[in-house]
Coordinates of C-alpha atoms in Angstrom, one line a residue:
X19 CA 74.2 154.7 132.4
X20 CA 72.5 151.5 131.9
X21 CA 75.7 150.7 129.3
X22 CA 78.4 151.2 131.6
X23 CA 76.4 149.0 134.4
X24 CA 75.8 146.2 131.5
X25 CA 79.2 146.5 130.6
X26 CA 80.7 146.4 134.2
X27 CA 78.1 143.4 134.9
X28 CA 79.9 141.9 132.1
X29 CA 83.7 142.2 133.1
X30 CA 82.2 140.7 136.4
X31 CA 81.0 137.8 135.0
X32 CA 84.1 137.2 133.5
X33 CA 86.0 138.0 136.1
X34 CA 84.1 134.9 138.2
X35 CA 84.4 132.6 135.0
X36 CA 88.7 133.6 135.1
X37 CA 88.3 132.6 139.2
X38 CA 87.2 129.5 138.5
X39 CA 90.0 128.2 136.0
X40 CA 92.7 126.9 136.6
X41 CA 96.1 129.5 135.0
X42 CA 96.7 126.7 132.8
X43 CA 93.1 126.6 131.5
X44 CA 93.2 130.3 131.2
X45 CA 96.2 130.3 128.9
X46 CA 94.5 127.8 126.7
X47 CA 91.1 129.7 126.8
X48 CA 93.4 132.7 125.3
X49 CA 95.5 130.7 122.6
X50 CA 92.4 128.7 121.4
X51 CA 91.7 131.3 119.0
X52 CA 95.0 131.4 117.6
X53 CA 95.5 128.1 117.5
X54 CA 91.9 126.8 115.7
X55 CA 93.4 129.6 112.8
X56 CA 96.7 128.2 112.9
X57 CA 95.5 124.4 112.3
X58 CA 92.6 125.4 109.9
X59 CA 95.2 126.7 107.5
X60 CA 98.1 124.4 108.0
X61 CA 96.0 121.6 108.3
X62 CA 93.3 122.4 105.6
X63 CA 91.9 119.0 104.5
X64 CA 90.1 117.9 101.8
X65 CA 87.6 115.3 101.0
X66 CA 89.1 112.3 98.8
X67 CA 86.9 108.5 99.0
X68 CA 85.1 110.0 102.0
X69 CA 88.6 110.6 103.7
X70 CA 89.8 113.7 105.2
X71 CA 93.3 114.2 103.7
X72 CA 95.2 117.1 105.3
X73 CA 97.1 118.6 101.9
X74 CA 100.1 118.8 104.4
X75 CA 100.4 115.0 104.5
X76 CA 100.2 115.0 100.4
X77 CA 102.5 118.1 100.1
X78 CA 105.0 115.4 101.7
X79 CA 104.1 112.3 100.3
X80 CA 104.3 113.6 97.2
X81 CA 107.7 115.0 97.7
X82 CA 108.5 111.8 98.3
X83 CA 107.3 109.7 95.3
X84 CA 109.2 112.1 93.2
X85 CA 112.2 112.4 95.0
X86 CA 112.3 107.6 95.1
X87 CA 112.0 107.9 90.9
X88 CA 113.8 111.2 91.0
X89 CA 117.2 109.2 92.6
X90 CA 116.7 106.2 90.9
X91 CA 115.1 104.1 93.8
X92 CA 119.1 105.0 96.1
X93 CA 116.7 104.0 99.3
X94 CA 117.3 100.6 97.1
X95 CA 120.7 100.9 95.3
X96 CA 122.4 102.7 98.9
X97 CA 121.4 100.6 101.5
X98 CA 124.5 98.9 101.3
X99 CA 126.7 101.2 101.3
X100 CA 124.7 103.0 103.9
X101 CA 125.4 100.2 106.5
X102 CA 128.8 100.3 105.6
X103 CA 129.3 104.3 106.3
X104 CA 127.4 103.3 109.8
X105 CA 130.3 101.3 110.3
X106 CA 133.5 103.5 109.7
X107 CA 134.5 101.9 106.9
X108 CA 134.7 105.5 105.2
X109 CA 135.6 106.9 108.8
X110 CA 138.3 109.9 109.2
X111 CA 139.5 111.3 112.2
X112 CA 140.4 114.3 110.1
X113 CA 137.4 114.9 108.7
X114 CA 136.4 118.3 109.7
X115 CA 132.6 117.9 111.9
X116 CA 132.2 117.2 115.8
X117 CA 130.8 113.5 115.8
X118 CA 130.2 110.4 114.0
X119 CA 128.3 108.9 111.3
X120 CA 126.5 106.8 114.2
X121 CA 126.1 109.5 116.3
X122 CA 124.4 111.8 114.0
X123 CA 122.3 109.0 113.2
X124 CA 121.4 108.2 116.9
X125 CA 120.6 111.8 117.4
X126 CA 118.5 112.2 114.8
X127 CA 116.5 109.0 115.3
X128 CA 116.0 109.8 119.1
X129 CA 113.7 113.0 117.6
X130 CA 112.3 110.9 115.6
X131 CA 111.7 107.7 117.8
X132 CA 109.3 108.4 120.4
X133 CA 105.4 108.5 121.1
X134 CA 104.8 108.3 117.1
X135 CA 106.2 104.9 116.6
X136 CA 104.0 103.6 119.7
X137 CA 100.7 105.6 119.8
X138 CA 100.6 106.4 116.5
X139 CA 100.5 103.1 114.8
X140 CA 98.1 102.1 117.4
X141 CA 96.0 105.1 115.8
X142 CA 96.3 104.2 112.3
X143 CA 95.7 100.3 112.5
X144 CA 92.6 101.1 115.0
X145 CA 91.1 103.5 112.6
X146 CA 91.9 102.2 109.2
X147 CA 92.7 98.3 110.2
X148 CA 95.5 95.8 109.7
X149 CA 95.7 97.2 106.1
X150 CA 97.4 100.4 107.5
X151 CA 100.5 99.0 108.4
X152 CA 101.4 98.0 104.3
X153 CA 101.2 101.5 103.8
X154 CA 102.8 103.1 106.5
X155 CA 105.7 101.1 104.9
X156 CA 105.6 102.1 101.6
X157 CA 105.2 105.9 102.8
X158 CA 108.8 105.1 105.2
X159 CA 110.2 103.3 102.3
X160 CA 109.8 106.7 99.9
X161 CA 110.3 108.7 102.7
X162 CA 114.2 107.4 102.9
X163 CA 115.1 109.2 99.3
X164 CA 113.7 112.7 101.4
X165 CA 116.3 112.3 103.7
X166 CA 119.0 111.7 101.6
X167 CA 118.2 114.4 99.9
X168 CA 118.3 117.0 102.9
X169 CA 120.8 115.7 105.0
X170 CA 123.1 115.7 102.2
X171 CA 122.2 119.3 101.5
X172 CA 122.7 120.1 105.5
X173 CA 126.6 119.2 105.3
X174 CA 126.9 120.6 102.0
X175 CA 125.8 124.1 103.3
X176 CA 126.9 123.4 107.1
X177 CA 128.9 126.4 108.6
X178 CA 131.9 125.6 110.7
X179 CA 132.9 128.3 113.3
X180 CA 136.5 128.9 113.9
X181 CA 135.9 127.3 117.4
X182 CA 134.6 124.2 115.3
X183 CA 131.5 124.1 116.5
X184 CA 129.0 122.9 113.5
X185 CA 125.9 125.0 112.2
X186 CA 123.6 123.6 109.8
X187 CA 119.8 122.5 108.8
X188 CA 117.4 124.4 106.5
X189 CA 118.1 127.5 107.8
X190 CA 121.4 127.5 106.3
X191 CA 120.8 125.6 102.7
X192 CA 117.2 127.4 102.0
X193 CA 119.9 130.7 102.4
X194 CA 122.7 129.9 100.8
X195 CA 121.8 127.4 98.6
X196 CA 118.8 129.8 97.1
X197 CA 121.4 132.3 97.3
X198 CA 124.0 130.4 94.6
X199 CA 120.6 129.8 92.4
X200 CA 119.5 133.8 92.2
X201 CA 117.0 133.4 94.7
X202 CA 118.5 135.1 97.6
X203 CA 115.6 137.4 99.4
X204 CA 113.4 134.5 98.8
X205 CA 116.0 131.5 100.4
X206 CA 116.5 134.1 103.2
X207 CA 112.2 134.8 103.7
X208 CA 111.9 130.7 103.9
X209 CA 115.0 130.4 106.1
X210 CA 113.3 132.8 108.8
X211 CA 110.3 131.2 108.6
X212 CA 111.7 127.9 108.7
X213 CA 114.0 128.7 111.7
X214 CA 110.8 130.7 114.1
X215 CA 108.8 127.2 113.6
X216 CA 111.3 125.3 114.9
X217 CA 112.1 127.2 117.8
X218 CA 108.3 127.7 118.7
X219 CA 108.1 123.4 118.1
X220 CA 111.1 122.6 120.1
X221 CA 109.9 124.4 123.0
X222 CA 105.9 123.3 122.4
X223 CA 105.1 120.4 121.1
X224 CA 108.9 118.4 121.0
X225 CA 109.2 119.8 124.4
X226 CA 106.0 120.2 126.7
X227 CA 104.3 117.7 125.3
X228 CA 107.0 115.1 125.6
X229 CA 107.4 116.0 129.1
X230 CA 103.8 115.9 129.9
X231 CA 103.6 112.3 127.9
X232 CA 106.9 111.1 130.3
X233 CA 104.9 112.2 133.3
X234 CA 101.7 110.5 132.3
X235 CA 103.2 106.9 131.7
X236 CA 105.5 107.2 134.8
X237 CA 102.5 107.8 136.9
X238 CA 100.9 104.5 135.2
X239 CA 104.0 103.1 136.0
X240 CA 103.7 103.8 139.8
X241 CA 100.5 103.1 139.9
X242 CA 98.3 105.9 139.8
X243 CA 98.1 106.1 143.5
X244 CA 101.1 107.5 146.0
X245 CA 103.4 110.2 145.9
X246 CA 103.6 111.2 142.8
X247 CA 100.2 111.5 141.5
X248 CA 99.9 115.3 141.7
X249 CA 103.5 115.8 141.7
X250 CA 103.6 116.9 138.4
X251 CA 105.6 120.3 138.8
X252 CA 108.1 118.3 140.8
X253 CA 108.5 115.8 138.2
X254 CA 109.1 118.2 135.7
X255 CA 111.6 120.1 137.5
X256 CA 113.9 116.9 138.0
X257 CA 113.4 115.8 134.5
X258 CA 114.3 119.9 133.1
X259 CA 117.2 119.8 135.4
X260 CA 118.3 116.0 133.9
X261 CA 118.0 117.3 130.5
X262 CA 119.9 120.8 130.9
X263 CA 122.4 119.2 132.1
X264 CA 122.9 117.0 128.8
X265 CA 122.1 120.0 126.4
X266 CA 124.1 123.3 127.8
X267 CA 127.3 120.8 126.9
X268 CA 126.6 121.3 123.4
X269 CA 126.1 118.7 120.1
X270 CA 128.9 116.5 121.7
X271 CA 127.2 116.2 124.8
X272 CA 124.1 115.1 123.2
X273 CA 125.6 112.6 120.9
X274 CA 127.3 111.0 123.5
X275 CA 123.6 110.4 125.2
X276 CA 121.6 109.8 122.5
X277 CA 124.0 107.1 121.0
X278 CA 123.7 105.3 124.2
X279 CA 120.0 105.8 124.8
X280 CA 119.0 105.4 121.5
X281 CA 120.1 101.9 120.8
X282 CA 118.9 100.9 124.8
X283 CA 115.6 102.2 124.3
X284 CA 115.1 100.4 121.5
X285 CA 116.9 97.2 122.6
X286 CA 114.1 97.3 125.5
X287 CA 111.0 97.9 123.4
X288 CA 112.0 95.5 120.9
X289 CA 112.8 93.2 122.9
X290 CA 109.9 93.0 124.6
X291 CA 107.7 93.1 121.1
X292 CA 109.6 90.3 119.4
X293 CA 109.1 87.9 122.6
X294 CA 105.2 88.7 122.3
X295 CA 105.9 87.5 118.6
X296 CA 107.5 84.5 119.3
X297 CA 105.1 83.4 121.8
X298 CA 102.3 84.0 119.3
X299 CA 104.7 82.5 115.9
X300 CA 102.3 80.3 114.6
X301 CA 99.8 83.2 113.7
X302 CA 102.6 85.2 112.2
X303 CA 101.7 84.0 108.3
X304 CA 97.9 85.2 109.0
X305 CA 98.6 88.2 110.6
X306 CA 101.1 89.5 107.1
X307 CA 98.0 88.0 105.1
X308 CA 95.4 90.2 107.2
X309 CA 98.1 93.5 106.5
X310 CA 98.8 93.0 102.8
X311 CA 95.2 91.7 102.4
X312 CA 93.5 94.8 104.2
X313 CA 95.7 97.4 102.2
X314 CA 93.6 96.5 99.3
X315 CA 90.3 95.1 100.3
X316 CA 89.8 96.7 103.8
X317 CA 86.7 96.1 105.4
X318 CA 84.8 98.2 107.8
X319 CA 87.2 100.8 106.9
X320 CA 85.7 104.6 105.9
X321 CA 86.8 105.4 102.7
X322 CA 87.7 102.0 101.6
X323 CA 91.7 101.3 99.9
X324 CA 91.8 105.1 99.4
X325 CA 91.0 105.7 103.7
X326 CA 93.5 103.3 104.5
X327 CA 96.2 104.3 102.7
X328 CA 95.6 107.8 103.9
X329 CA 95.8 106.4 107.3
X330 CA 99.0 104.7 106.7
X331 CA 100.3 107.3 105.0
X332 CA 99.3 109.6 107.9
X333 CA 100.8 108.0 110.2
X334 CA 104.3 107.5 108.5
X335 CA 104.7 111.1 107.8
X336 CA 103.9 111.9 111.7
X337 CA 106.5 109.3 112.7
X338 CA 109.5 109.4 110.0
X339 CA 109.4 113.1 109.5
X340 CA 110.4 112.8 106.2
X341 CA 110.5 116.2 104.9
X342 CA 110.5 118.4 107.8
X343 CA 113.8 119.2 107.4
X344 CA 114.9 119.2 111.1
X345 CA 117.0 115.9 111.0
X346 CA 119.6 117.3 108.2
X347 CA 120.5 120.2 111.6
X348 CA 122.0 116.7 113.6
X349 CA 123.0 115.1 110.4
X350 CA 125.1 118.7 109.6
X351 CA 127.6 117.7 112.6
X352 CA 129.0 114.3 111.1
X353 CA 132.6 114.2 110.9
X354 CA 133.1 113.7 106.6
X355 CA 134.0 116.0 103.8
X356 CA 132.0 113.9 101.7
X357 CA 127.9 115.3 102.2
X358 CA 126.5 112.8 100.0
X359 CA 128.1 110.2 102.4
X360 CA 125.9 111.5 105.0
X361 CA 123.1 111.4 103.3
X362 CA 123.5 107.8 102.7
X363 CA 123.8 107.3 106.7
X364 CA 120.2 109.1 106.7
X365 CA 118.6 106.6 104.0
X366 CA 118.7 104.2 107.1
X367 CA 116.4 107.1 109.2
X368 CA 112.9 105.9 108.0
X369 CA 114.0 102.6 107.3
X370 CA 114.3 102.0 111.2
X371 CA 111.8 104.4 112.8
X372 CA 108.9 103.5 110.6
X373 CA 109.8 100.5 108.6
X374 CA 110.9 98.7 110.8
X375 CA 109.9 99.6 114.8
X376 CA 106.4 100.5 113.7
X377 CA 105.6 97.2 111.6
X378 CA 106.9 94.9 115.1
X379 CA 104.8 97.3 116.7
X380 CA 101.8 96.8 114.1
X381 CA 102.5 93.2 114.3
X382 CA 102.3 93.2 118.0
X383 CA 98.6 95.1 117.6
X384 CA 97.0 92.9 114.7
X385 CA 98.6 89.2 116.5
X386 CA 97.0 90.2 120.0
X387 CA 93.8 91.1 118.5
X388 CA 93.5 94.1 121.0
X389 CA 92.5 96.2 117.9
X390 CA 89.4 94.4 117.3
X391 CA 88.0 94.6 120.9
X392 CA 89.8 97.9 122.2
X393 CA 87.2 98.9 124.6
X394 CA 87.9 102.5 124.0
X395 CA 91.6 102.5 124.0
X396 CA 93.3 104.5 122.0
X397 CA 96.9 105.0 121.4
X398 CA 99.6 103.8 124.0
X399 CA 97.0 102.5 125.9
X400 CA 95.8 100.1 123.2
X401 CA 99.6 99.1 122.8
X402 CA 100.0 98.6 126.4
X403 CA 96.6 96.2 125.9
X404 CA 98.5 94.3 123.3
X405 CA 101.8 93.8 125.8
X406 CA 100.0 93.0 128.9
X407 CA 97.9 90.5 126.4
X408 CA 100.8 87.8 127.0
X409 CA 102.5 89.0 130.2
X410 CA 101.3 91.2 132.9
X411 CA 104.3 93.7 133.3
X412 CA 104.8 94.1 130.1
X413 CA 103.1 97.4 130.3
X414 CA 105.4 98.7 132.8
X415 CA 108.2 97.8 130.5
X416 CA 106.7 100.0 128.2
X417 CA 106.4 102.9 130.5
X418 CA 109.9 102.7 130.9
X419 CA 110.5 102.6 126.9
X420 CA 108.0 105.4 126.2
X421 CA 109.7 107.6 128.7
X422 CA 112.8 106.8 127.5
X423 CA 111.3 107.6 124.0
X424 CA 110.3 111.3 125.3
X425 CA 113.5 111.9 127.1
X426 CA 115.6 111.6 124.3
X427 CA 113.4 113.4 121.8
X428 CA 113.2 116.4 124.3
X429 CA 117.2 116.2 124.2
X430 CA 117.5 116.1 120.4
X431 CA 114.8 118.7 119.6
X432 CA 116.4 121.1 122.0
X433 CA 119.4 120.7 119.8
X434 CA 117.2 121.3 116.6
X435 CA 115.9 124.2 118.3
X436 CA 118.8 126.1 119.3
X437 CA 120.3 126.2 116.1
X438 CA 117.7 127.6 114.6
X439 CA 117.6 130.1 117.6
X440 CA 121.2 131.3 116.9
X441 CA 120.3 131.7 113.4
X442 CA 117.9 134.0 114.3
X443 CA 119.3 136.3 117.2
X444 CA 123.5 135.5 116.1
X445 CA 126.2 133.2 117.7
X446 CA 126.2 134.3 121.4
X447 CA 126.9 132.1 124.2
X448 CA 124.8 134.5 126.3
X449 CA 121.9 134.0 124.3
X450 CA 122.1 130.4 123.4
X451 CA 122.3 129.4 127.5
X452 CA 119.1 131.9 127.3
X453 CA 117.0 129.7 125.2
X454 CA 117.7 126.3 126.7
X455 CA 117.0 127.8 130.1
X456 CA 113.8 129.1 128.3
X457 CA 113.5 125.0 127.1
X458 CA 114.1 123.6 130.2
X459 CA 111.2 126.1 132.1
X460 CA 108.6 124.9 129.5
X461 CA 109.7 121.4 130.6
X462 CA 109.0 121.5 134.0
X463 CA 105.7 123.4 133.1
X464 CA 104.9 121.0 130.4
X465 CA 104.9 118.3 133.2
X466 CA 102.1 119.9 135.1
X467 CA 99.8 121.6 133.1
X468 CA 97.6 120.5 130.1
X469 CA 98.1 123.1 127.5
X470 CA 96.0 121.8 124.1
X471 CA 96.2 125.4 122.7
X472 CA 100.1 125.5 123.1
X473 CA 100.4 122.0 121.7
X474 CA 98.3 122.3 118.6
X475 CA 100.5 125.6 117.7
X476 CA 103.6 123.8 117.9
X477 CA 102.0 121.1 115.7
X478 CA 101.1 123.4 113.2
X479 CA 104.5 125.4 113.3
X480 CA 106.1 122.0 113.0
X481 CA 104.6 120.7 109.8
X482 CA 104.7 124.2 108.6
X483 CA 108.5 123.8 108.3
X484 CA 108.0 121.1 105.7
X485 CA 106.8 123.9 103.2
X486 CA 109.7 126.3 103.0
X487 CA 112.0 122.9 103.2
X488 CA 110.3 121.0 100.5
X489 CA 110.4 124.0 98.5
X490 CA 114.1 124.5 98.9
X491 CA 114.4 120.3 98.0
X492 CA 112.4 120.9 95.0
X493 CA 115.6 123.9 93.4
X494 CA 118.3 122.0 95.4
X495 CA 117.8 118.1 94.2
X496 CA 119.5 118.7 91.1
X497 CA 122.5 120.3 92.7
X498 CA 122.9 117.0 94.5
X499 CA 122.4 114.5 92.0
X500 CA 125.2 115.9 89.9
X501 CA 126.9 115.5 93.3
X502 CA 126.0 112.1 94.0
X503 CA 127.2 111.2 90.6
X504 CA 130.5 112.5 91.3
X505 CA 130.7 110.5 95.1
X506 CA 129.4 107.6 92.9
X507 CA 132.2 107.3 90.4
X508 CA 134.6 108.1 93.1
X509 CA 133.8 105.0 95.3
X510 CA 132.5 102.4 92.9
X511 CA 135.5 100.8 92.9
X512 CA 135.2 100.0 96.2
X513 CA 131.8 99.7 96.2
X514 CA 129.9 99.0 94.0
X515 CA 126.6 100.9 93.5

């Protein structure tokens, strides 16, 4: 008797703790669990120089270093010839795919430019100084042979329907490319795996959080007073109706935004970062000296050379996604018969999303100072500091550029997402409207609720991608540098390599 009474005492108690959160507190109380198991495995650090290193962020760096020497330094020997793809010089109406060079590029830098760029590098240079910065660049400038590597291998394994509508990504090379190499119950294992992480980080992390991020910085924008302070649900609801609109028309639909909002965003931002370096010119030459100088004698910096480099490193791997495989799904929809030539347009990738938008944005940080006395800011907040160091609205010009940053990521991930949806559940129209209704719900509830358990899921499902991917680059590279040979002798005379 006196059991059953402790033990209805008990579901009481709870019962008054469940009253008093709120249902989104609730959901994260639940998913804590789960999520503190999922990030302990995924994101299982070790100890090097005093330095937590998560052995994701090596799995990838390393991938990286081997696949620079493994190409012969191409991020080098292709730029040209990248720029010149961009263009249309190699351009072919005929060309089976549904958009352009520059579109798949735009889409797949508007998933990859966005809160990373901007927070992020705020993170790395407040935690491991100006020093960070080198090394965010040398991790972006490996990072560019990565996506080479596995965009070329998502047009060279893309499907095309008879409708011509354009399927491709990981899913598709880890399964038939395994397939052609023996391998075909493992290629279709990693493929699965591969294609449920990215639909649970499209909808999580790529999505919710986004949208939560775009709500945040437009209520600093406004103020934080009026209207739409505790509007949150309504906010969302307008923005998930904005973006189903762009996404239930398909790739096309998306390209045709994203290669207008892309270059905008970025237009505004940078714009607004290289006036703060013009104003401030003269210390230009000292602030390059305090960033190559800190890379290798830091100061105040735990770990020493070894911490910041991890922090640079870090930080480019969070913001290039070099990789993570989800880029090669946009890149699969260029209009070419040639995939190496695609995989040159994706060189560029890292090479303007980390190389060279988060060193102006470094720059910005380290000239300003704001790093040094940050007062507790941390992230976009410290890169709002540094803006509003030279001119007072500069802050709200950021707003406008970070929300930007989200809406377009949100677009391209729910791109990324139902691909890898349809590869799981088949080609149905029914069932592919189903999941980006289910994307644009989780954006108007992103807006409103603070879900940490949700979001740290969908981190760890995101990065988890980038271990069946690499592992599928590792049997695939060789397959496409007989290949680039090939598109290499074919075009020298042209242009030269």
């Amino acid at each position: 008797m006196k059991a059953i009474l402790a033990l209805f005492m008990l579901l009481q108690s709870m019962q008054a703790q469940a009253a008093e959160l709120s249902i989104d507190q609730q959901i994260d109380q639940l998913l804590r669990p789960v999520a503190e198991l999922f990030t302990g495995i995924i994101f299982y650090s070790i100890d090097i120089a005093g330095s937590q290193v998560p052995l994701i962020v090596l799995w990838l760096i390393a991938a990286a270093l081997i696949f620079t020497g493994y190409f012969g330094f191409l991020n080098i020997r292709g730029f040209k010839h990248s720029c010149k793809v961009i263009r249309g010089d190699y351009s072919d109406p005929n060309d089976p795919g549904e958009v352009s060079h520059f579109q798949a590029l735009a889409t797949a830098l508007s998933g990859t430019v966005g809160l990373g760029n901007i927070a992020g590098v705020a993170i790395a240079v407040s935690i491991g100084g100006p020093g960070a910065t080198f090394w965010m660049i040398v991790a972006g400038f490996m990072g560019m042979s990565t996506k080479f590597l596995e965009c070329s291998l998502g047009v060279k394994y893309r499907v095309i329907t008879p409708k011509g509508e354009v399927h491709g990504g990981p899913m598709y090379y880890l399964k038939s490319g395994l397939a052609e190499l023996g391998f075909k119950t493992q290629g279709k294992l990693l493929a699965v795996f591969f294609a449920i992480c990215c639909v649970v980080a499209s909808l999580c992390g790529s999505n919710m959080l986004q949208s939560n991020q775009a709500y945040q910085q437009f209520v600093v924008a406004m103020g934080n007073t009026g209207f739409w302070t505790d509007k949150g649900w309504l906010f969302g609801s307008l923005l998930a109706v904005l973006i189903g609109v762009v996404i239930i028309g398909g790739i096309k639909s998306i390209a045709k935004v994203t290669s207008k909002v892309v270059p905008l965003m970025a237009g505004i931002y940078l714009s607004a970062a290289l006036f703060i370096l013009i104003y401030h010119y003269s210390e230009i030459p000292h602030a390059f000296a305090l960033i190559i100088g800190g890379a290798f004698n830091p100061e105040g910096v735990a770990g020493g050379i070894i911490g910041v480099m991890i922090q640079g490193f870090k930080r480019s791997t969070f913001s290039s996604e070099a990789g993570v495989g989800a880029a090669s799904i946009a890149h699969a929809t260029a209009s070419t018969k040639e995939p190496i030539r695609e995989g040159y347009v994706a060189l560029l990738e890292p090479f303007i999303d980390t190389i060279v938008i988060c060193t102006i944005t470094a720059l910005v940080i380290v000239i300003t100072g704001v790093y040094q006395t940050n007062d507790g800011l941390d992230g976009v907040a410290l890169t709002s500091s540094a803006f509003a160091s030279v001119i007072w609205w500069f802050p709200y010009l950021l707003s406008v550029a970070v929300l930007m940053f989200a809406i377009s990521t949100m677009i391209s991930w729910a791109y990324y997402g139902s691909i890898a949806w349809g590869f799981l559940v088949g080609d149905s129209k029914v069932l592919d409207l189903i999941y980006k209704l289910i994307f644009c719900l989780c954006t108007a509830i992103g807006a409103s609720v603070s879900l940490d358990a949700v979001i740290a899921i969908s981190d760890s499902m995101f990065f988890s991608m980038a271990i069946a991917n690499i592992i599928g680059l590792y049997l695939l590279a060789p397959g496409i540098k007989q290949d680039l040979k090939t598109y290499q002798a074919k075009y020298t005379a042209t242009d030269p390599q």
